[in-house]
mmCIF file with all atom_site columns, C-alpha atoms in Angstrom:
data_model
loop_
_atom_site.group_PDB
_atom_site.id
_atom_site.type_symbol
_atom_site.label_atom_id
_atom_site.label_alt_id
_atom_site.label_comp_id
_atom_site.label_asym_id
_atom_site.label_entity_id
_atom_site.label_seq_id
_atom_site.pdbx_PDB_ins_code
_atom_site.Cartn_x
_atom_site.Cartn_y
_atom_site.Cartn_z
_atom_site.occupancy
_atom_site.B_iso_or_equiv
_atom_site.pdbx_formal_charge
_atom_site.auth_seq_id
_atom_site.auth_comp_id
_atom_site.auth_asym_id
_atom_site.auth_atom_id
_atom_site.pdbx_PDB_model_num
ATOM 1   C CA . UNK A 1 1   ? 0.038   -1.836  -2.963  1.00 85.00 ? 20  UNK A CA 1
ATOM 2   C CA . UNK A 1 2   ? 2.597   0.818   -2.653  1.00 93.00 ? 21  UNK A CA 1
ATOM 3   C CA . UNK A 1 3   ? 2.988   2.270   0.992   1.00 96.00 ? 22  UNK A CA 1
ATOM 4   C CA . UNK A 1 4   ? 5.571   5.166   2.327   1.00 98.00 ? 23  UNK A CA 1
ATOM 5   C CA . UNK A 1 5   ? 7.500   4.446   5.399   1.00 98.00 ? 24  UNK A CA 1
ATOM 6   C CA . UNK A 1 6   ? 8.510   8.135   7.603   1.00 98.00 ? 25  UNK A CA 1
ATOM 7   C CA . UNK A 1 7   ? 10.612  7.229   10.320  1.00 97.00 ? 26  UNK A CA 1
ATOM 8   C CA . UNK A 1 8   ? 14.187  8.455   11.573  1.00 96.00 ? 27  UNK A CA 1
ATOM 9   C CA . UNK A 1 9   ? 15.766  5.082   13.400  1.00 95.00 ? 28  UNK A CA 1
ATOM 10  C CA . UNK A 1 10  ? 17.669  3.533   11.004  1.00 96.00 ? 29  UNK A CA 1
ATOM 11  C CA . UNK A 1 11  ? 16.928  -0.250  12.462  1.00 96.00 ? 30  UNK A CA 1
ATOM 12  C CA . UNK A 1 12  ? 13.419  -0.004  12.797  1.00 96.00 ? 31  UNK A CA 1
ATOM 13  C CA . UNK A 1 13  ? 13.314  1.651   9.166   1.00 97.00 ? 32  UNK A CA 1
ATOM 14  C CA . UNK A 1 14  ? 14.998  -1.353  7.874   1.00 97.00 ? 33  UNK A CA 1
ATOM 15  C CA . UNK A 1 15  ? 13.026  -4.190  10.463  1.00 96.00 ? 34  UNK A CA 1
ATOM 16  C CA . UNK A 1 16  ? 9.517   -2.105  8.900   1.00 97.00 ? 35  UNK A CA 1
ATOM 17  C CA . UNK A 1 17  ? 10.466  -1.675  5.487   1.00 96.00 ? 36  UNK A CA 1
ATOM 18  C CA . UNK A 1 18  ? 11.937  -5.185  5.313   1.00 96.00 ? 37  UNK A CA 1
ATOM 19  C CA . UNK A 1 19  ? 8.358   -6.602  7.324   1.00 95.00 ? 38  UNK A CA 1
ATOM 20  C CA . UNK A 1 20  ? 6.093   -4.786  4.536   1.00 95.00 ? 39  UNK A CA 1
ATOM 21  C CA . UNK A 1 21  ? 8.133   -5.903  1.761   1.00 93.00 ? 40  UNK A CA 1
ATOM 22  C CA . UNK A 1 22  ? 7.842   -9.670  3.094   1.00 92.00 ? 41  UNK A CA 1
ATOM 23  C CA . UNK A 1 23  ? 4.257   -8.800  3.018   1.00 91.00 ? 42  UNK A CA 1
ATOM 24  C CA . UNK A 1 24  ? 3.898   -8.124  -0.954  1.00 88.00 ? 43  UNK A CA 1
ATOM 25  C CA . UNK A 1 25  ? 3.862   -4.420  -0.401  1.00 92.00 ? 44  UNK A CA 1
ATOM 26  C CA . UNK A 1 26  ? 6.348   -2.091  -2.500  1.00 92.00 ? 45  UNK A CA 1
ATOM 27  C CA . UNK A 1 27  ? 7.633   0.257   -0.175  1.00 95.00 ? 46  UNK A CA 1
ATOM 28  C CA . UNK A 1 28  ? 9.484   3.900   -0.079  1.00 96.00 ? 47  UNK A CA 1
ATOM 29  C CA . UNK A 1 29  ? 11.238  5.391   2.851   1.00 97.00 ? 48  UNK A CA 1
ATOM 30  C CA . UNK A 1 30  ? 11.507  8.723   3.943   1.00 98.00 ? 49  UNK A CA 1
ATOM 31  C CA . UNK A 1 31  ? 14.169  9.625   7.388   1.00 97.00 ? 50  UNK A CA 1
ATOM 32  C CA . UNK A 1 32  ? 13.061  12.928  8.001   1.00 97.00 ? 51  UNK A CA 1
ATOM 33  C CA . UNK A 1 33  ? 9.835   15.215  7.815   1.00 97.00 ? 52  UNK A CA 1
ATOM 34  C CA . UNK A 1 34  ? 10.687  17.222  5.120   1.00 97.00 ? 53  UNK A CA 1
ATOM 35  C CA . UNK A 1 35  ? 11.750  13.994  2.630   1.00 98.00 ? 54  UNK A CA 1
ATOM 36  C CA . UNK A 1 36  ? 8.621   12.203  4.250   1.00 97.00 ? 55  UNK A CA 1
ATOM 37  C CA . UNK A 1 37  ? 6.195   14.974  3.120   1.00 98.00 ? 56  UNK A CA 1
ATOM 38  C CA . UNK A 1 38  ? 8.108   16.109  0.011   1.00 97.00 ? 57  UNK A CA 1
ATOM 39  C CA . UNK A 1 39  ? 7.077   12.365  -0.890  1.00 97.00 ? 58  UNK A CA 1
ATOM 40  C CA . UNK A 1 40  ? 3.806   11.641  0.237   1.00 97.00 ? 59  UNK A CA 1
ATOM 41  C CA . UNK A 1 41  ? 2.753   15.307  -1.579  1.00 96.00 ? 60  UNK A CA 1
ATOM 42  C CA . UNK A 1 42  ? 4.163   14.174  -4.743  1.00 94.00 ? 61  UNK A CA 1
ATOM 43  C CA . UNK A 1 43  ? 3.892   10.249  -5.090  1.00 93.00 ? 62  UNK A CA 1
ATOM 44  C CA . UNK A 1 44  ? 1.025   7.969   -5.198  1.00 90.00 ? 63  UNK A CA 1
ATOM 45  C CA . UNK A 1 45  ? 0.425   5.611   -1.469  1.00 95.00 ? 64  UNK A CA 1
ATOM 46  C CA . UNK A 1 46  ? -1.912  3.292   -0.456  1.00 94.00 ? 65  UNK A CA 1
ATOM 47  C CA . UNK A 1 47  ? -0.845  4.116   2.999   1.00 96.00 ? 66  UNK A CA 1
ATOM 48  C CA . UNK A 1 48  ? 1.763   5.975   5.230   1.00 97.00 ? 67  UNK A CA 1
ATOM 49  C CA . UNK A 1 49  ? 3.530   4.595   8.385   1.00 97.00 ? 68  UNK A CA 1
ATOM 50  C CA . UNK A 1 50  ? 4.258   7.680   9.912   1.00 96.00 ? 69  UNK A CA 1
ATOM 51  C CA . UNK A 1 51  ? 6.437   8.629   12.965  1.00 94.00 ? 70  UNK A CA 1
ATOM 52  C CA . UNK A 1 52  ? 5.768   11.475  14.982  1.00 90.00 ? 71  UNK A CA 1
ATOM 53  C CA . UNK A 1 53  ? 9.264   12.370  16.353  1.00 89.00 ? 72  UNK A CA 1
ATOM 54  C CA . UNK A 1 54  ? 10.593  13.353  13.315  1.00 94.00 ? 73  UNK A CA 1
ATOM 55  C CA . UNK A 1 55  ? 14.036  16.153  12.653  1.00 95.00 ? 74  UNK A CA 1
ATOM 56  C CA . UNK A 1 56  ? 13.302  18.819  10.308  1.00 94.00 ? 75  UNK A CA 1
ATOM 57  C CA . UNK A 1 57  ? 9.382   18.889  10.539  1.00 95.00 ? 76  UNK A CA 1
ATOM 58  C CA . UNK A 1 58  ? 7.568   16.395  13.030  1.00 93.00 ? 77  UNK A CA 1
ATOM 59  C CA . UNK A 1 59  ? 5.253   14.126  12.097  1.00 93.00 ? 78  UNK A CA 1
ATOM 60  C CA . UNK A 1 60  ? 2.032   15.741  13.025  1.00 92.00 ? 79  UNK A CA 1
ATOM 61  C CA . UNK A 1 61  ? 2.729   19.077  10.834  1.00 95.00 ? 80  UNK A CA 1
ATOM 62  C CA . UNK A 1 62  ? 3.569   16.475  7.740   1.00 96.00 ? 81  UNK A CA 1
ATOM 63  C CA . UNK A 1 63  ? -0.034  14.683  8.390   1.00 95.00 ? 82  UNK A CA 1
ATOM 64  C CA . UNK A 1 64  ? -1.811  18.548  9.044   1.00 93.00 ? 83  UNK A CA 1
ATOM 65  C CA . UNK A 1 65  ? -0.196  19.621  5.836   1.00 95.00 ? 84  UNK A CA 1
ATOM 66  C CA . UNK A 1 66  ? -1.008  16.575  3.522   1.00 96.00 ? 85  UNK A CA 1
ATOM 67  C CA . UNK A 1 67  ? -4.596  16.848  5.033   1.00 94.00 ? 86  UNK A CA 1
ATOM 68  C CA . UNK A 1 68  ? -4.621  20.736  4.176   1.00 93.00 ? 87  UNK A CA 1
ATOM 69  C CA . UNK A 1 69  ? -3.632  19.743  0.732   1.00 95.00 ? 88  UNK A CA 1
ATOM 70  C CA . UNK A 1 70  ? -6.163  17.350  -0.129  1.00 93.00 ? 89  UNK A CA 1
ATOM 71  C CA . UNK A 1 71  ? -4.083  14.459  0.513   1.00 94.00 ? 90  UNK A CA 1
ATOM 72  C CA . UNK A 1 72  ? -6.726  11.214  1.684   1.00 92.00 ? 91  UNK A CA 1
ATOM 73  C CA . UNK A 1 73  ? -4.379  8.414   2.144   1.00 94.00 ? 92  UNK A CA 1
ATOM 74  C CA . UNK A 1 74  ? -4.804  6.265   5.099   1.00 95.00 ? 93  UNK A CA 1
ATOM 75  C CA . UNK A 1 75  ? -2.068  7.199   7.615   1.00 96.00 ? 94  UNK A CA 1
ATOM 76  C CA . UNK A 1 76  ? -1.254  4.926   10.371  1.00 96.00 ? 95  UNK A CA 1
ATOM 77  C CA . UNK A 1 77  ? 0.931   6.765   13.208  1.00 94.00 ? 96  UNK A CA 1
ATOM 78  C CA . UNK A 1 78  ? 3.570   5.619   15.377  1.00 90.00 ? 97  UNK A CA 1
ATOM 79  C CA . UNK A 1 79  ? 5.350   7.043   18.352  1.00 82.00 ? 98  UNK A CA 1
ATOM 80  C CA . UNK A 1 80  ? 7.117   6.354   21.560  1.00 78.00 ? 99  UNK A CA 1
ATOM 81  C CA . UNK A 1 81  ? 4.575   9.173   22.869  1.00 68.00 ? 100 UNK A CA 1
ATOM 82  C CA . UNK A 1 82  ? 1.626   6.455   25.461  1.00 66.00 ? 101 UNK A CA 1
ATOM 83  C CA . UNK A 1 83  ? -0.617  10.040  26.688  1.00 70.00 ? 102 UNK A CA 1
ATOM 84  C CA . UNK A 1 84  ? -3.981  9.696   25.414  1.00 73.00 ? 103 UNK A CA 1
ATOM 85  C CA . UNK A 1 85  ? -3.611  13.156  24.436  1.00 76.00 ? 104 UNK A CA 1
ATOM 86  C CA . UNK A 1 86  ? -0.863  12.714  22.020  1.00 75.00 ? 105 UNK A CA 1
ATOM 87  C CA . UNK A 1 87  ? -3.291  10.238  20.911  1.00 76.00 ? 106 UNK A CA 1
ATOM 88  C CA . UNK A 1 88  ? -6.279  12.672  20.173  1.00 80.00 ? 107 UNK A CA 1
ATOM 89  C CA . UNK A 1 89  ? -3.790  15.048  18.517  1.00 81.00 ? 108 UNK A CA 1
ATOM 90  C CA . UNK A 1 90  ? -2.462  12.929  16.057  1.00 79.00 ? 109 UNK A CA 1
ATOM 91  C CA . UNK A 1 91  ? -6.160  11.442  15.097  1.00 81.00 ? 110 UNK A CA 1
ATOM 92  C CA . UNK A 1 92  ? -7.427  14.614  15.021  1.00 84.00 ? 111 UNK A CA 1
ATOM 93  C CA . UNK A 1 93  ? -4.457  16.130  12.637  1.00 85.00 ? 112 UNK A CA 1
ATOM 94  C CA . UNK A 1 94  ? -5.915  13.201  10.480  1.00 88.00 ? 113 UNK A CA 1
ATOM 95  C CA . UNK A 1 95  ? -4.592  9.799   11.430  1.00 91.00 ? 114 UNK A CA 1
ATOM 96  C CA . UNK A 1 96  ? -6.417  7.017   10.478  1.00 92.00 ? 115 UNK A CA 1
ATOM 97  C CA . UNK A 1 97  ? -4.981  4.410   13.229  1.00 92.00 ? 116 UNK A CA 1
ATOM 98  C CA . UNK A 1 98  ? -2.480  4.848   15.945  1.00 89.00 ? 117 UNK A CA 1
ATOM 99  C CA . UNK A 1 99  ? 0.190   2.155   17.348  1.00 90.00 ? 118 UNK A CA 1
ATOM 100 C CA . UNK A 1 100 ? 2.622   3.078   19.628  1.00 87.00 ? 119 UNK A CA 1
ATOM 101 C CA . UNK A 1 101 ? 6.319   1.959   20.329  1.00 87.00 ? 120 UNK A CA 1
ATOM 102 C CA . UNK A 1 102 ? 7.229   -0.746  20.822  1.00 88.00 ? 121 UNK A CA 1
ATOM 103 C CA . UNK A 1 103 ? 4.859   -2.830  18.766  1.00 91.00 ? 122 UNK A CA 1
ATOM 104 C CA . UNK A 1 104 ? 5.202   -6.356  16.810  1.00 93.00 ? 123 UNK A CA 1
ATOM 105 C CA . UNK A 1 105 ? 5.410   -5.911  13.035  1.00 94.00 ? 124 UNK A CA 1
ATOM 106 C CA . UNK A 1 106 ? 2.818   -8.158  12.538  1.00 94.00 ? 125 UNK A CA 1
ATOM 107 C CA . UNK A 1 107 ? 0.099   -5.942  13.981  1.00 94.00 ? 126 UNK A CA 1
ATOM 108 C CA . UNK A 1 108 ? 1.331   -3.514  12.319  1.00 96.00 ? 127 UNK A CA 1
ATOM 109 C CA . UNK A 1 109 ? 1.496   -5.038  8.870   1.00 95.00 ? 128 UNK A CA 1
ATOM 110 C CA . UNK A 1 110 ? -1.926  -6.346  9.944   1.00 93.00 ? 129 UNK A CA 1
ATOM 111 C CA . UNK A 1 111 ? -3.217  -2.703  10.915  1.00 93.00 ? 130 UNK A CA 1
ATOM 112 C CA . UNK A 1 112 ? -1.834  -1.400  7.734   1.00 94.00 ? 131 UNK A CA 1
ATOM 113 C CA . UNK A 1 113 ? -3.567  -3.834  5.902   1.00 91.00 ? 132 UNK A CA 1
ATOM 114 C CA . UNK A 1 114 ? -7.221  -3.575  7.342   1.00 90.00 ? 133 UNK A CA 1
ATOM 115 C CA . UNK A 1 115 ? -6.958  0.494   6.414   1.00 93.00 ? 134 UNK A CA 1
ATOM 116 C CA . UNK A 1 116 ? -6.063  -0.609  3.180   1.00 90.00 ? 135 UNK A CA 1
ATOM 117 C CA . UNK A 1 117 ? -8.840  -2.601  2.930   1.00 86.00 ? 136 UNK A CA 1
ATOM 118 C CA . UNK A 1 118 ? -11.267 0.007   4.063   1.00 86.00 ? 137 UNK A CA 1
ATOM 119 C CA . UNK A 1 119 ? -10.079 2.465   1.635   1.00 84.00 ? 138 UNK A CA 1
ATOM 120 C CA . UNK A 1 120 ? -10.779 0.668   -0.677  1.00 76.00 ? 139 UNK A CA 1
ATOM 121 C CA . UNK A 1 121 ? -14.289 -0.444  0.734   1.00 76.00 ? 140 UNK A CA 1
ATOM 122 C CA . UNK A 1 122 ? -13.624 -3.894  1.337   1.00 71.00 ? 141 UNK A CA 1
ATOM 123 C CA . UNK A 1 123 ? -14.580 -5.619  4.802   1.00 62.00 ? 142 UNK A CA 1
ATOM 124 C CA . UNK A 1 124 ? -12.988 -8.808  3.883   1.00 71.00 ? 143 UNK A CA 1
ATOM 125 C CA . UNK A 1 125 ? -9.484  -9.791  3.985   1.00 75.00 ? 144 UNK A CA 1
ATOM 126 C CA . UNK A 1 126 ? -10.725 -11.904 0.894   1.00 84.00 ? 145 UNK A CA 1
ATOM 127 C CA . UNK A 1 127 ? -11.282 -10.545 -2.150  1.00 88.00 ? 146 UNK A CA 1
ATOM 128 C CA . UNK A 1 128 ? -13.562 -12.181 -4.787  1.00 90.00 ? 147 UNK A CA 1
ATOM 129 C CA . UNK A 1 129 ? -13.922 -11.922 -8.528  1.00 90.00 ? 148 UNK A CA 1
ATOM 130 C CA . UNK A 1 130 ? -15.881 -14.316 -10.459 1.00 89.00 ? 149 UNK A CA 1
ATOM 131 C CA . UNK A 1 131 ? -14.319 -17.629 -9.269  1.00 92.00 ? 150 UNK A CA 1
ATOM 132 C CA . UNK A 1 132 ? -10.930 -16.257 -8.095  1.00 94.00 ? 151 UNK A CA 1
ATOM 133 C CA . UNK A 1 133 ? -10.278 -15.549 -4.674  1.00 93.00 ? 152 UNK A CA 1
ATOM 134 C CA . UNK A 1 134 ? -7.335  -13.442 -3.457  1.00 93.00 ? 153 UNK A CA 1
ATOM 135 C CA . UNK A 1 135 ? -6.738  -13.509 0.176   1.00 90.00 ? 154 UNK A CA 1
ATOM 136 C CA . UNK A 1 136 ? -4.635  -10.544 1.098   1.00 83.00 ? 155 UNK A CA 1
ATOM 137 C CA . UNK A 1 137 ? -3.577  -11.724 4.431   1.00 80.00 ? 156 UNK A CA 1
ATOM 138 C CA . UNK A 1 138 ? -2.649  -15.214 3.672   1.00 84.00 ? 157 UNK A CA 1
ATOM 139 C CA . UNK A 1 139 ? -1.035  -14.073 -0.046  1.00 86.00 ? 158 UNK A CA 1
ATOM 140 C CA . UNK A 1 140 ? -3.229  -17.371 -1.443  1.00 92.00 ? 159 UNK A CA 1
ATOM 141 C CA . UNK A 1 141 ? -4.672  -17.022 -4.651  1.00 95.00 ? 160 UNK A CA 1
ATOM 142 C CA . UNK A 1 142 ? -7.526  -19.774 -5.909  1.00 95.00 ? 161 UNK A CA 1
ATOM 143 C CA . UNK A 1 143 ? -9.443  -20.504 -9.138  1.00 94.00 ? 162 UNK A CA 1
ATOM 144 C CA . UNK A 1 144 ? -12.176 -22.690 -8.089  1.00 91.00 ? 163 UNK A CA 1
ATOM 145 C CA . UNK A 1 145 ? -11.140 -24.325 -5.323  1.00 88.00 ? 164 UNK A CA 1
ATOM 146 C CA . UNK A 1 146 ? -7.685  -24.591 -7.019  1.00 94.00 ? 165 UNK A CA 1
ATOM 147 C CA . UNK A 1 147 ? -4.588  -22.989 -5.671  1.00 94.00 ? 166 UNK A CA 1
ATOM 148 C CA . UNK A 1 148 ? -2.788  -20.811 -8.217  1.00 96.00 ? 167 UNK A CA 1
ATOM 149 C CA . UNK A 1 149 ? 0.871   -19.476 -7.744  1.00 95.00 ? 168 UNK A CA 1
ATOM 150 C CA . UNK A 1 150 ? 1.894   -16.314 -8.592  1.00 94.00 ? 169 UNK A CA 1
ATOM 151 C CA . UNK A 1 151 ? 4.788   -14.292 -8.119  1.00 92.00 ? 170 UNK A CA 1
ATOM 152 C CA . UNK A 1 152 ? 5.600   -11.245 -5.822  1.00 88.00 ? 171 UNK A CA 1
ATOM 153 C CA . UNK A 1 153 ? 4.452   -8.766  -8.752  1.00 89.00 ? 172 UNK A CA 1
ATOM 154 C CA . UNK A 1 154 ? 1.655   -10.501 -10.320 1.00 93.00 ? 173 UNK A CA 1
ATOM 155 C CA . UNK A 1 155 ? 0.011   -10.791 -6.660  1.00 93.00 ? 174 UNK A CA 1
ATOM 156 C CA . UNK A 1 156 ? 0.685   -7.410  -6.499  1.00 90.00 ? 175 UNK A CA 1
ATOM 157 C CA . UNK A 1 157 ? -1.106  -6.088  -9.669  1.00 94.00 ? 176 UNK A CA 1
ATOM 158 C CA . UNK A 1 158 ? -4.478  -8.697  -9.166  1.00 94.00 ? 177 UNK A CA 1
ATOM 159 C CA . UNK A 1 159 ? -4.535  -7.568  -5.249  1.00 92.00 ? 178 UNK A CA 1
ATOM 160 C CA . UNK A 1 160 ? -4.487  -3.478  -7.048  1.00 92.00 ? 179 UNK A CA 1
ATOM 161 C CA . UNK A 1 161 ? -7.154  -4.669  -9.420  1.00 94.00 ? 180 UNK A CA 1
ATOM 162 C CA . UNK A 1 162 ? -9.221  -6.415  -7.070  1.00 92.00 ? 181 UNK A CA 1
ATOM 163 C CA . UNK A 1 163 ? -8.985  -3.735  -4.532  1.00 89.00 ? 182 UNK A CA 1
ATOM 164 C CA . UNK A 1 164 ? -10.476 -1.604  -7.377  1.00 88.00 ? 183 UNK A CA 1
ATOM 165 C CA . UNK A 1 165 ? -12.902 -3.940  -8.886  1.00 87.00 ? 184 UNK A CA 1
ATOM 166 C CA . UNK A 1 166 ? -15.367 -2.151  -10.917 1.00 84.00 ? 185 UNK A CA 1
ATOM 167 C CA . UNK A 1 167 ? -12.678 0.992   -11.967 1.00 90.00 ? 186 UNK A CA 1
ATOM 168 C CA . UNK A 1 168 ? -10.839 0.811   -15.194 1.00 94.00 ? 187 UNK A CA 1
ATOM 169 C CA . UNK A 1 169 ? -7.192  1.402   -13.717 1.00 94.00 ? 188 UNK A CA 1
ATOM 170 C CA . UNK A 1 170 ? -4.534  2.933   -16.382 1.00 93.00 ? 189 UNK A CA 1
ATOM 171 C CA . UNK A 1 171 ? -1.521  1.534   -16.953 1.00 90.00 ? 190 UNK A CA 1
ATOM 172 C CA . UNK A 1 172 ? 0.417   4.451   -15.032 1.00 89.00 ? 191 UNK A CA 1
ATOM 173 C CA . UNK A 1 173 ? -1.912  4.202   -12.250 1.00 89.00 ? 192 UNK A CA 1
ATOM 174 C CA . UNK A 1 174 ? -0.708  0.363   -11.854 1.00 91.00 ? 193 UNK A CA 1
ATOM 175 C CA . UNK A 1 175 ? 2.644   1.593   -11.839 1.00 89.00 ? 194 UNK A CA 1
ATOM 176 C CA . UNK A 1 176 ? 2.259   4.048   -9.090  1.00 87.00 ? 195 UNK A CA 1
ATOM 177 C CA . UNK A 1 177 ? 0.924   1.572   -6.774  1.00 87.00 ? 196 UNK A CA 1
ATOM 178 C CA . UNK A 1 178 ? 2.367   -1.416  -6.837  1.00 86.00 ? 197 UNK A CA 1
ATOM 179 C CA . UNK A 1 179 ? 6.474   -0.293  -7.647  1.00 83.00 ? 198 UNK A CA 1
ATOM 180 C CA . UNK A 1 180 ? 8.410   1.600   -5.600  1.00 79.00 ? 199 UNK A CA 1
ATOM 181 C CA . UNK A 1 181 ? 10.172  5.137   -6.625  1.00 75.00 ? 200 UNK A CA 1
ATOM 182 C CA . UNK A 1 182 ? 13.003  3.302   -8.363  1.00 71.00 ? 201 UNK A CA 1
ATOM 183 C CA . UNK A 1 183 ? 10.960  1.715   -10.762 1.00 70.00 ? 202 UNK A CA 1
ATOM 184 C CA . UNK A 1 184 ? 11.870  1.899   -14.795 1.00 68.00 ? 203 UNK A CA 1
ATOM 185 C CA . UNK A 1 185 ? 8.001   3.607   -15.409 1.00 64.00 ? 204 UNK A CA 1
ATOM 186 C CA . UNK A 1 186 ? 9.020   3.436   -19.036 1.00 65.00 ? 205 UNK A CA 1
ATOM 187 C CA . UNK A 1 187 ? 8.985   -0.777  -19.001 1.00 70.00 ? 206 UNK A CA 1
ATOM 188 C CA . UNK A 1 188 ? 6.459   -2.566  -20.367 1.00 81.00 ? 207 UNK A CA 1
ATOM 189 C CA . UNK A 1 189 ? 5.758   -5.282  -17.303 1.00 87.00 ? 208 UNK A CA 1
ATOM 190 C CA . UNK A 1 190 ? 2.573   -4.495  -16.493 1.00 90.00 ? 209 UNK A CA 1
ATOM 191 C CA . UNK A 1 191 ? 1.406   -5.830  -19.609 1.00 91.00 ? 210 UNK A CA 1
ATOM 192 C CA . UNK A 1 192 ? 3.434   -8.848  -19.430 1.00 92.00 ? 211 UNK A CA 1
ATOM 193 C CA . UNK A 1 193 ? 1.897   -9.220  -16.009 1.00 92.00 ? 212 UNK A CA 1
ATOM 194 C CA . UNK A 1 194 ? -1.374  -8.824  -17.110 1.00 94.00 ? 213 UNK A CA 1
ATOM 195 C CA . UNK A 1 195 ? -0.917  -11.524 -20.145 1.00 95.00 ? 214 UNK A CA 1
ATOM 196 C CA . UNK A 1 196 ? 0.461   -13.846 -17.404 1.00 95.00 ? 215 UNK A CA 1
ATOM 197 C CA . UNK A 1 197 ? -2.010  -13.481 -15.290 1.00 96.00 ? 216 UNK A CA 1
ATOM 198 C CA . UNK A 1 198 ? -4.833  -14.020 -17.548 1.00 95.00 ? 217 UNK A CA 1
ATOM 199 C CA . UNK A 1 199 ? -2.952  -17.459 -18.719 1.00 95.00 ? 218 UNK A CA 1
ATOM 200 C CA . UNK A 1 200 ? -3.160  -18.473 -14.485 1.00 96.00 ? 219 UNK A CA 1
ATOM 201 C CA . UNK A 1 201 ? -6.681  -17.166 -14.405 1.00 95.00 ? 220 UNK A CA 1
ATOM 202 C CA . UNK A 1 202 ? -8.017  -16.694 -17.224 1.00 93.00 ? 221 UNK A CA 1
ATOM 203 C CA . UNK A 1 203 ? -8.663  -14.237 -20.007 1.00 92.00 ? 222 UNK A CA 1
ATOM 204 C CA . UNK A 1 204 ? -11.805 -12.607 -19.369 1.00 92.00 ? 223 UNK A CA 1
ATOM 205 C CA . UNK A 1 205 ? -10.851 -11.717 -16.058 1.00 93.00 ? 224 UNK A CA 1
ATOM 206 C CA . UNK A 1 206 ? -9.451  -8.833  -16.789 1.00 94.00 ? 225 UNK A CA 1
ATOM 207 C CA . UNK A 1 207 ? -10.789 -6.869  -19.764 1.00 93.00 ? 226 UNK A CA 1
ATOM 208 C CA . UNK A 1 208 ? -8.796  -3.854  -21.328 1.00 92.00 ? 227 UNK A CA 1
ATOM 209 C CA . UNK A 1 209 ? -9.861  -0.298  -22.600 1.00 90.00 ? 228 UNK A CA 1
ATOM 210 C CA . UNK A 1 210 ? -8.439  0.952   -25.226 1.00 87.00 ? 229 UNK A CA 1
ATOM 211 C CA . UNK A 1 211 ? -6.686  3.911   -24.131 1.00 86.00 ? 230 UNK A CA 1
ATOM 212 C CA . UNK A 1 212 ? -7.480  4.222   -20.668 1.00 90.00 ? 231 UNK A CA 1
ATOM 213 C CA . UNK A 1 213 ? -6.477  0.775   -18.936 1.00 93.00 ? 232 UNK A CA 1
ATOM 214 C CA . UNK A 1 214 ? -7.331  -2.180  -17.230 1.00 94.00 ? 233 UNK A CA 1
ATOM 215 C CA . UNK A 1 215 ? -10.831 -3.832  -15.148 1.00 93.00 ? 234 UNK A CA 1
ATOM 216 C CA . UNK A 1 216 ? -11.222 -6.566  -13.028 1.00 91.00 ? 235 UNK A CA 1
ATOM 217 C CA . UNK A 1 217 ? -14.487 -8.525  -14.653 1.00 86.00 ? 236 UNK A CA 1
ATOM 218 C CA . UNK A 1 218 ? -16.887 -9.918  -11.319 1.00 78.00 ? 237 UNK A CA 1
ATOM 219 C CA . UNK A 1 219 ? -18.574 -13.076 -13.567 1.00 66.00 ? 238 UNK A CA 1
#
């Protein structure tokens, strides 16, 4: 899962970004409101952290303008602002959660997760396909009752796939999600991923169409 990171103090940029990261997500960063937007208009996210006392263009004209442009990503803001009314504005601009300064990381890496998880219409924090079990909070994948390891970008691409069970998921899609801006999108490691994974798991888990990409197989 690939998630964008808005916010204009340097340390708690780095404490959030390093936090997510930890957490197996890829993540882009964004100091301003102008960078933050210019992103989140152009890029693919499974979610924003988004600050609301941002220089060049605060954070809740970014969130009106993404909203006003279609833009459906789940959008968790944060701000040193406690008034219940900055509250209502932000959810109202189109917020999907609110946690204000200071926090702990871990609620908000929990938070962030749970919106994730309801985009994609899943009320468990354990995901299920067949007899593999990915548990997104605990990073612990199992075939049986068997624990398999994987690494940081295999995880990544089964939790995208499982997220999306039922959807065939292209090959660029994959790449969109689960790298961060940086990434070579010429390589070919999603489909070494995909052949490892199917080694750890097995091969009809995930099936491939021909032209169009890959689908997580539920039996």
């Amino acid at each position: 899962m690939r998630v964008l990171v808005i916010e204009d103090e340097p340390n708690l940029q780095r404490q959030l970004k390093s936090a997510l990261e930890q957490a197996g997500y890829a993540v882009d960063t964004a100091s301003d409101g102008e960078d933050g937007h210019f992103l989140g208009s152009t890029e693919a996210y499974d979610a924003v952290v988004l600050d609301l006392g941002l220089p060049e263009m605060d954070g809740l004209t970014v969130l009106d303008r993404w909203r006003q442009e279609g833009h459906t990503m789940p959008v968790l803001v944060l701000t040193a602002r406690d008034r219940w009314s900055d509250k209502v504005a932000g959810l109202d601009a189109g917020a999907d959660d609110y946690l204000a300064k200071p926090f702990q990381t871990e609620e908000l890496v929990a938070r962030l997760r749970a919106l994730i998880r309801r985009a994609a219409g899943q009320a468990s924090s354990e995901l299920v396909a067949g007899n593999v079990r990915l548990d997104a909070r605990s990073g612990r994948v199992t075939l049986g009752d068997e624990p398999v390891k994987l690494t940081a970008q295999e995880f990544k691409l089964l939790s995208y796939l499982m997220h999306h069970k039922g959807k065939v998921v292209s090959r660029t899609e994959l790449i969109e999600h689960i790298y961060d801006q940086d990434f070579d999108r010429d390589s070919n490691t999603i489909e070494v991923f995909i052949t490892r994974i199917r080694k750890k798991l097995g091969a009809e888990l995930i099936s491939t169409t021909r032209g169009l990409g890959y689908s997580l197989n539920d039996s």
